Amino acid sequence: MTGSTVLMIGGGGREHALAWRLARSERVAEVLVAPGNAGTAVEPGCHNIEVDPTDVVAIVDTARTHRVDLVVVGPEVPLVAGVVDALAEKDIAAFGPTAAAARLEGSKSHCKKFLLRHGIPTGRASTHTDADSALAGLADFTEPPVVKASGLAAGKGVIVAESFDDAAGAIRSILLDGRFGSAGSEVLLEERLRGTEVSILAFCDGERYSLMPAAQDHKRLLTGNVGPNTGGMGAFVPSPVADDRLMSRVEREVIAPTLGAMAAEGRPYRGVLYVGLMVTADGPKVIEFNCRFGDPETQVVIPLLESDPLVLFEACASGSLAGIEPIWSTDAAVTVVMASAGYPVSGVEPVPISGLDDAREAGCTVFHAGTRLGPDGSVLTAGGRVLAVTAVATELAEAARRAHGGVALIQFEGSQHRADIALATAEVRP
Ligand code: AMP
Ligand code: GLY
C-alpha cells in the first residue's frame, strides 16, 4: 500500500504537533505543511510549502496540484471562511467543519443564541451593536461582566473586566473606537463565571463523537495566573476536575445535544468540536466553542494518541466514526510555551534560539510555533508564541518537572514563559 499525502494548514505549535503525529502514521507517506515553521521544515516526513493559510483559493489550488488525499485544517480563520466547503466542491476530503458549522466559533453572538436555543448550560449574556445600549446593559449585571467582541479577533477580543469602569472602557474601545475592526461590530456582555477552566475536545463525524482526554490551558501571560489573556501559555493532561462524572455530564448536556442540534439545523458538525468549559459551583457551563484543535492543548493531547490519526481524521471527514474507538495513553503530558518579548501585544525582531537539542536530549519534544530557519539553517524566532516544550511521563509531577527542565535549557533574547504550568495541580516545584 502506498501511503497518503496530507496537506496540513497552519504554522503554529498545534500544527507542528499534528504534522509530527501524522508523519509517524504508517498510512501517511508525506505531510505538506502550509506554511509550517522551522520545526516542520526539518521534521522527518514533513515538507513546508509557502501558502497563505487564510487564502482559501490558494489552499484548494495547492491541494489539487499536489493531489492530496486529505486536508487537515489547523486554524479557525480558513474554516470560518469556508475552506472545507470549497474543497468539497472539488471532491477533496477535508478534516474540519463547513463554514455554516464553524460559525459556532466565528460569531460569539451566534454561538450564545445557539446555546440558549438548545438549553445548553452557559453564562447569561446580552448582545449589543451600539455603545449606548451596551453601556445601559451594564446595569443588568451585579458584578462587572466579561466584554467580548463577537467576531474572530485572534484570541484578543475578550476583556475580563475587574470593574464596571473597565467594562465601560472596553465597550467604548470596541464599539466606538473600532479596536477589533468588523470583528467588534457586535459586543457580548457575559456574566463572569468562576471555577476551573477545562478544554474538552471531541472528534465528530456529523452524528457521532469521541472525546479526547480533557486538558487544562493557562490563559494568563504571567506566573501566578495574572497579566493579560493570551492564546495559552501552557497546558496539561490529565485535568483533575475532568473525572468520569464530569465527562459524562459534558457529553450528555453539551456534546450530544450540540451535535444533534447541528444536524437538525442542516449543518452537521464534522472535525474537532472544542468545548471551552468553566466548571462552576453550579456545574459545567460553556464559555465558548472552537471549531478546531486548541493551541497549546493539542501539544499535550496528540502525543497521547496511540491510534492511527489518519484513520480517525478520515472517519470524521467521511461521517464514518462508528465502531472506531481511539486508544489514548493514560500518561500525563505537560507543555510550557516560550513566547517572544512583547507577546501578546507587539512583535519584535527575529532573534536566534539555542539549546533546542539539549531540551530534546533531556527527553522533551519541542514543538515549534513562531520560528523560521535562517539562511544558515539556524532557528530564529518569528514572533508571538515561539515554542511549546512538551514532556510525557506516567505522573503529572514528573512530566511537569521535565517540561520546565527543558525550558531552562533553551535560550532566546526576551523569552517569556510561565514557571507554574501544571504545578498548582501537580503540587511540585521545578
Ligand atoms: P473566549 O475567547 O470566549 O474563550 O474567552 C477567552 C478567555 O476569557 C477564556 O478562556 C476565559 O479564560 C476568559 N473568559 C471568557 N468568558 C468568560 C466568562 N464568562 N467568565 C470568566 N472568564 C471568561
Ligand atoms: N488554547 C485556547 C485555544 O486554542 O483557543
XYZ file of C-alpha atoms and ligand atoms in Angstrom:
458
model
C 0.000 0.000 0.000
C 1.347 3.443 -0.816
C 0.768 5.997 1.893
C -1.399 9.081 1.740
C -0.375 12.670 1.202
C -1.822 15.001 3.820
C -1.953 18.784 3.496
C -1.757 20.401 6.927
C -2.901 24.036 7.009
C -1.246 26.353 9.526
C 2.111 27.164 11.038
C 1.750 27.121 14.817
C 2.596 24.722 17.623
C -0.714 22.935 17.142
C 0.109 22.262 13.501
C 3.640 21.077 14.299
C 2.175 18.575 16.820
C -0.422 17.349 14.305
C 2.099 17.103 11.448
C 4.587 15.309 13.749
C 1.943 12.750 14.739
C 0.615 12.283 11.188
C 4.136 11.768 9.837
C 4.508 8.868 12.291
C 1.480 7.094 10.844
C 2.266 4.055 8.696
C -0.536 5.172 6.420
C 0.981 8.578 5.715
C 3.680 8.979 3.046
C 4.091 12.729 3.308
C 2.736 15.698 5.230
C 2.812 19.015 3.378
C 2.614 21.869 5.866
C 1.292 25.200 4.633
C 3.174 27.299 5.594
C 4.689 25.443 8.578
C 7.641 26.729 10.619
C 11.278 25.829 11.326
C 10.123 22.749 13.270
C 8.033 21.271 10.461
C 10.776 22.214 7.948
C 13.098 19.615 9.481
C 10.529 17.111 10.801
C 11.027 13.727 9.089
C 8.192 13.070 6.631
C 7.109 16.739 6.542
C 7.699 19.441 3.920
C 6.801 23.087 4.170
C 5.120 24.803 1.271
C 4.608 28.517 1.011
C 0.871 29.071 1.088
C -1.076 31.707 2.975
C -3.139 29.659 5.450
C -6.004 32.175 5.261
C -6.251 32.095 1.436
C -8.997 29.609 0.574
C -8.348 29.710 -3.188
C -4.621 29.078 -2.706
C -5.344 26.157 -0.365
C -7.689 24.497 -2.878
C -5.126 25.034 -5.684
C -2.354 23.517 -3.573
C -4.490 20.507 -2.633
C -5.241 19.882 -6.324
C -1.718 20.431 -7.574
C -0.266 18.027 -5.040
C -3.172 15.545 -5.390
C -3.506 15.342 -1.638
C -5.672 12.659 -0.053
C -6.760 14.692 2.948
C -6.566 18.326 4.045
C -6.318 18.902 7.810
C -7.132 22.493 8.752
C -5.490 23.827 11.921
C -6.653 27.438 12.375
C -10.177 28.845 12.589
C -9.855 31.616 10.003
C -9.910 29.396 6.874
C -12.626 27.196 8.414
C -14.889 30.162 9.081
C -14.085 31.422 5.556
C -15.377 28.143 4.070
C -12.237 26.242 3.071
C -13.900 22.875 3.749
C -16.860 23.804 1.518
C -14.508 24.970 -1.244
C -12.519 21.718 -1.039
C -15.725 19.632 -1.077
C -16.756 21.341 -4.330
C -13.603 19.882 -5.868
C -14.175 16.484 -4.223
C -11.189 16.896 -1.900
C -11.590 15.338 1.548
C -11.004 17.682 4.463
C -10.953 17.327 8.237
C -12.875 20.270 9.712
C -16.346 21.808 9.801
C -18.075 23.660 6.962
C -18.444 27.444 7.216
C -22.030 27.055 8.442
C -20.864 24.782 11.273
C -17.712 26.821 12.033
C -19.960 29.804 12.778
C -20.142 28.408 16.299
C -16.671 29.915 16.706
C -16.894 32.670 14.079
C -19.623 34.575 15.893
C -19.870 34.561 19.675
C -23.323 36.103 19.494
C -24.479 33.338 17.120
C -22.961 30.730 19.470
C -24.662 32.222 22.525
C -28.044 32.192 20.770
C -27.449 28.564 19.723
C -26.618 27.535 23.310
C -29.661 29.304 24.745
C -31.976 27.991 21.997
C -30.987 24.421 22.809
C -30.856 24.735 26.594
C -27.105 24.025 26.772
C -25.637 25.382 30.043
C -23.795 28.695 29.581
C -23.408 32.104 31.238
C -26.119 34.750 30.986
C -25.353 37.359 28.312
C -26.708 40.268 26.286
C -25.626 41.389 22.804
C -25.324 44.952 21.540
C -24.370 46.745 18.344
C -24.355 50.267 19.750
C -22.396 51.658 22.649
C -25.323 53.369 24.422
C -27.272 50.133 24.554
C -24.215 48.201 25.793
C -23.395 50.817 28.450
C -27.013 50.743 29.641
C -26.841 46.914 29.602
C -24.142 47.028 32.303
C -26.901 47.800 34.811
C -28.274 44.266 34.347
C -25.165 42.769 35.986
C -24.418 42.693 39.704
C -20.665 42.254 39.097
C -18.609 43.509 36.141
C -19.366 41.328 33.100
C -16.868 39.918 30.623
C -16.879 42.071 27.454
C -16.430 40.209 24.156
C -16.112 41.260 20.540
C -18.403 38.856 18.715
C -16.194 38.101 15.691
C -12.767 36.474 15.312
C -10.073 38.573 17.000
C -7.153 36.125 17.258
C -7.938 35.391 20.905
C -7.675 39.072 21.879
C -11.333 40.101 21.748
C -12.255 39.122 25.322
C -11.821 41.535 28.234
C -12.329 40.059 31.683
C -13.186 43.384 33.369
C -12.331 43.850 37.040
C -14.586 46.910 37.472
C -17.648 48.430 35.819
C -15.393 51.300 34.646
C -13.095 48.807 32.887
C -16.116 47.144 31.299
C -17.405 50.535 30.088
C -13.932 51.356 28.712
C -13.828 48.030 26.843
C -17.291 48.663 25.363
C -16.240 52.130 24.154
C -12.976 50.920 22.660
C -14.717 48.105 20.750
C -17.908 49.819 19.609
C -16.778 53.467 19.341
C -13.038 53.252 18.543
C -13.250 50.096 16.398
C -10.455 48.345 18.313
C -11.164 44.981 16.632
C -12.479 46.312 13.303
C -15.508 44.485 11.952
C -14.972 41.634 14.478
C -16.137 44.170 17.052
C -19.274 45.469 15.344
C -21.248 43.472 17.891
C -20.430 43.069 21.581
C -21.479 40.492 24.162
C -21.692 41.263 27.850
C -21.434 37.980 29.682
C -21.834 37.020 33.305
C -18.403 36.307 34.794
C -18.127 32.611 35.541
C -15.919 31.390 38.361
C -14.398 27.965 38.674
C -11.844 25.813 36.877
C -11.486 26.160 33.123
C -11.182 22.915 31.137
C -10.829 22.272 27.395
C -12.787 19.233 26.247
C -12.254 18.334 22.606
C -14.190 15.759 20.626
C -13.696 14.122 17.239
C -17.020 14.474 15.416
C -18.332 12.907 12.212
C -21.587 14.836 11.881
C -23.513 12.453 14.088
C -21.156 10.528 16.358
C -18.339 11.791 18.543
C -15.386 10.532 20.535
C -13.905 12.552 23.400
C -10.204 13.265 23.767
C -8.575 13.437 27.215
C -9.543 16.772 28.827
C -6.766 19.365 29.059
C -6.239 22.495 31.127
C -4.802 25.582 29.479
C -3.208 28.589 31.232
C -4.617 31.715 29.569
C -2.935 34.476 31.540
C 0.529 35.638 30.492
C 2.278 35.601 33.837
C 3.217 33.142 36.558
C 0.609 33.205 39.314
C -2.236 33.452 36.785
C -2.015 37.219 36.363
C -1.454 39.593 33.436
C -3.343 39.813 30.144
C -5.151 36.902 28.495
C -3.152 35.150 25.775
C -3.795 32.333 23.286
C -2.497 29.986 26.014
C 0.862 29.786 27.812
C 0.899 26.069 28.619
C -1.341 23.088 29.154
C -1.532 19.713 30.804
C -3.387 16.401 30.793
C -4.976 14.889 32.855
C -7.216 17.514 34.419
C -8.166 16.575 37.985
C -11.588 18.230 37.630
C -12.450 16.229 34.499
C -13.373 12.995 36.232
C -15.718 10.418 34.680
C -18.725 12.119 36.223
C -17.899 15.492 34.691
C -17.052 13.953 31.320
C -20.387 12.096 31.128
C -22.234 15.218 32.180
C -20.499 17.226 29.417
C -21.341 14.507 26.891
C -24.973 14.452 27.961
C -25.544 18.177 28.491
C -23.244 19.721 25.878
C -21.738 17.500 23.191
C -24.618 15.172 22.300
C -27.228 17.981 22.200
C -24.870 20.186 20.143
C -24.264 17.505 17.512
C -27.982 16.642 17.430
C -28.965 20.288 17.042
C -26.354 20.989 14.357
C -27.581 18.010 12.311
C -31.208 19.070 12.837
C -30.323 22.590 11.661
C -28.913 21.110 8.444
C -25.230 21.753 9.223
C -23.864 18.521 10.689
C -20.671 19.136 12.652
C -17.541 17.360 11.409
C -13.982 17.792 12.665
C -12.981 18.820 16.168
C -15.521 20.426 18.479
C -13.585 22.237 21.189
C -15.690 22.975 24.249
C -14.203 25.698 26.455
C -15.848 24.981 29.759
C -15.983 26.579 33.192
C -16.603 24.036 35.922
C -18.580 26.217 38.348
C -20.253 25.508 41.673
C -23.490 25.154 39.617
C -21.948 22.606 37.252
C -20.199 22.900 33.878
C -21.013 25.896 31.688
C -19.869 26.555 28.126
C -17.624 29.615 27.782
C -17.123 29.126 24.063
C -16.982 26.624 21.242
C -13.979 26.488 18.943
C -14.223 24.748 15.601
C -10.687 23.297 15.668
C -7.977 21.814 17.847
C -6.719 24.020 20.692
C -3.273 25.547 20.867
C -1.469 24.582 23.169
C -3.924 21.793 24.168
C -3.005 19.820 21.030
C 0.637 19.727 22.107
C -0.371 17.659 25.177
C -3.349 15.708 23.808
C -1.909 14.488 20.493
C 1.269 12.925 21.971
C -1.092 10.665 23.975
C -2.959 9.379 20.894
C -1.943 5.772 20.308
C -4.362 5.037 17.447
C -3.682 5.983 13.862
C -4.513 9.678 13.389
C -5.205 9.388 9.646
C -7.880 6.731 10.200
C -9.579 8.981 12.732
C -9.392 12.162 10.679
C -10.670 10.393 7.556
C -13.521 8.813 9.519
C -14.589 12.249 10.798
C -14.366 13.726 7.313
C -16.437 10.958 5.745
C -19.026 10.505 8.513
C -17.832 7.020 9.430
C -16.669 7.216 13.042
C -18.998 4.345 14.040
C -17.010 1.487 15.540
C -13.766 3.495 15.755
C -12.677 3.928 19.360
C -9.340 5.754 19.574
C -6.840 4.454 22.097
C -5.225 7.003 24.405
C -2.198 6.583 26.630
C -3.027 7.052 30.314
C 0.229 9.011 30.762
C 0.364 12.649 31.793
C 1.635 15.373 29.442
C 2.727 18.951 30.091
C 3.634 21.681 27.608
C 5.212 25.009 28.519
C 5.017 27.798 25.940
C 8.009 30.081 25.372
C 6.911 33.383 23.814
C 8.757 36.367 22.341
C 9.309 39.635 24.139
C 6.258 41.793 23.509
C 3.750 38.908 23.325
C 0.723 39.211 23.377
C 0.840 42.910 22.442
C 3.548 43.512 19.865
C 6.019 41.727 17.628
C 9.806 42.013 17.843
C 12.752 41.470 15.508
C 13.814 37.825 14.987
C 16.497 36.549 17.372
C 18.416 33.239 17.372
C 17.289 30.329 19.557
C 19.782 27.990 21.230
C 19.506 24.844 23.338
C 16.845 23.024 21.282
C 18.946 19.862 21.034
C 19.701 19.962 24.772
C 15.977 20.042 25.583
C 15.378 17.137 23.202
C 18.194 15.143 24.763
C 16.627 15.820 28.174
C 13.515 13.949 26.978
C 11.314 16.808 25.750
C 9.534 17.116 22.437
C 9.882 20.709 21.307
C 7.005 21.793 19.082
C 7.738 24.971 17.135
C 5.265 27.820 16.678
C 6.673 31.240 15.700
C 10.024 30.098 14.313
C 11.765 30.164 10.958
C 15.029 28.895 9.546
C 17.731 31.484 8.959
C 19.836 31.387 5.742
C 22.471 29.257 7.514
C 19.913 26.751 8.813
C 19.858 28.226 12.322
C 16.496 28.580 14.068
C 15.186 32.121 14.614
C 12.141 33.423 16.450
C 9.314 34.746 14.292
C 7.203 36.452 16.930
C 4.258 35.536 19.169
C 4.362 32.159 20.801
C 7.675 30.617 19.722
C 7.928 27.091 21.168
C 5.886 24.594 23.167
C 8.215 22.413 25.217
C 6.401 19.145 25.917
C 7.108 16.183 28.168
C 5.184 12.951 28.736
C 5.550 10.781 31.864
C 3.466 8.395 33.920
C 2.932 11.036 36.621
C 1.933 14.658 36.074
C 4.595 15.901 38.519
C 7.343 14.183 36.521
C 6.020 15.468 33.176
C 5.935 18.993 34.649
C 9.463 18.664 36.038
C 10.791 17.545 32.644
C 8.959 20.192 30.615
C 10.139 23.000 32.916
C 13.624 21.462 32.872
C 13.546 21.553 29.048
C 12.572 25.230 29.051
C 15.551 26.030 31.286
C 17.873 24.638 28.590
C 16.509 26.835 25.768
C 17.513 30.461 25.343
C 16.490 33.378 23.173
C 16.575 37.075 23.925
C 13.455 38.389 25.647
C 11.895 34.952 26.054
C 8.837 34.769 28.328
C 7.267 31.708 29.908
C 5.211 30.801 32.954
C 7.094 28.968 35.700
C 3.914 27.461 37.162
C 2.386 25.475 34.281
C 0.758 22.340 35.743
C 2.433 22.952 39.084
C -0.535 24.179 41.101
C -2.173 20.872 40.226
C 0.870 18.657 40.320
C 1.935 20.206 43.631
C 5.595 20.131 42.760
C 8.189 22.832 42.293
C 10.738 22.784 39.467
P -13.125 33.064 24.832
O -12.402 33.588 23.642
O -14.599 33.308 24.839
O -12.722 31.673 25.181
O -12.503 33.842 26.067
C -11.113 33.827 26.337
C -10.871 33.563 27.795
O -11.509 34.581 28.593
C -11.480 32.259 28.302
O -10.648 31.183 28.022
C -11.613 32.553 29.777
O -10.382 32.399 30.463
C -11.995 34.010 29.796
N -13.474 34.130 29.807
C -14.300 34.208 28.740
N -15.582 34.277 29.119
C -15.590 34.223 30.461
C -16.630 34.255 31.453
N -17.913 34.365 31.120
N -16.256 34.193 32.749
C -14.952 34.097 33.094
N -13.928 34.074 32.229
C -14.240 34.130 30.913
N -5.863 27.450 23.866
C -7.060 28.094 23.508
C -7.435 27.995 22.108
O -6.884 27.234 21.340
O -8.351 28.690 21.711
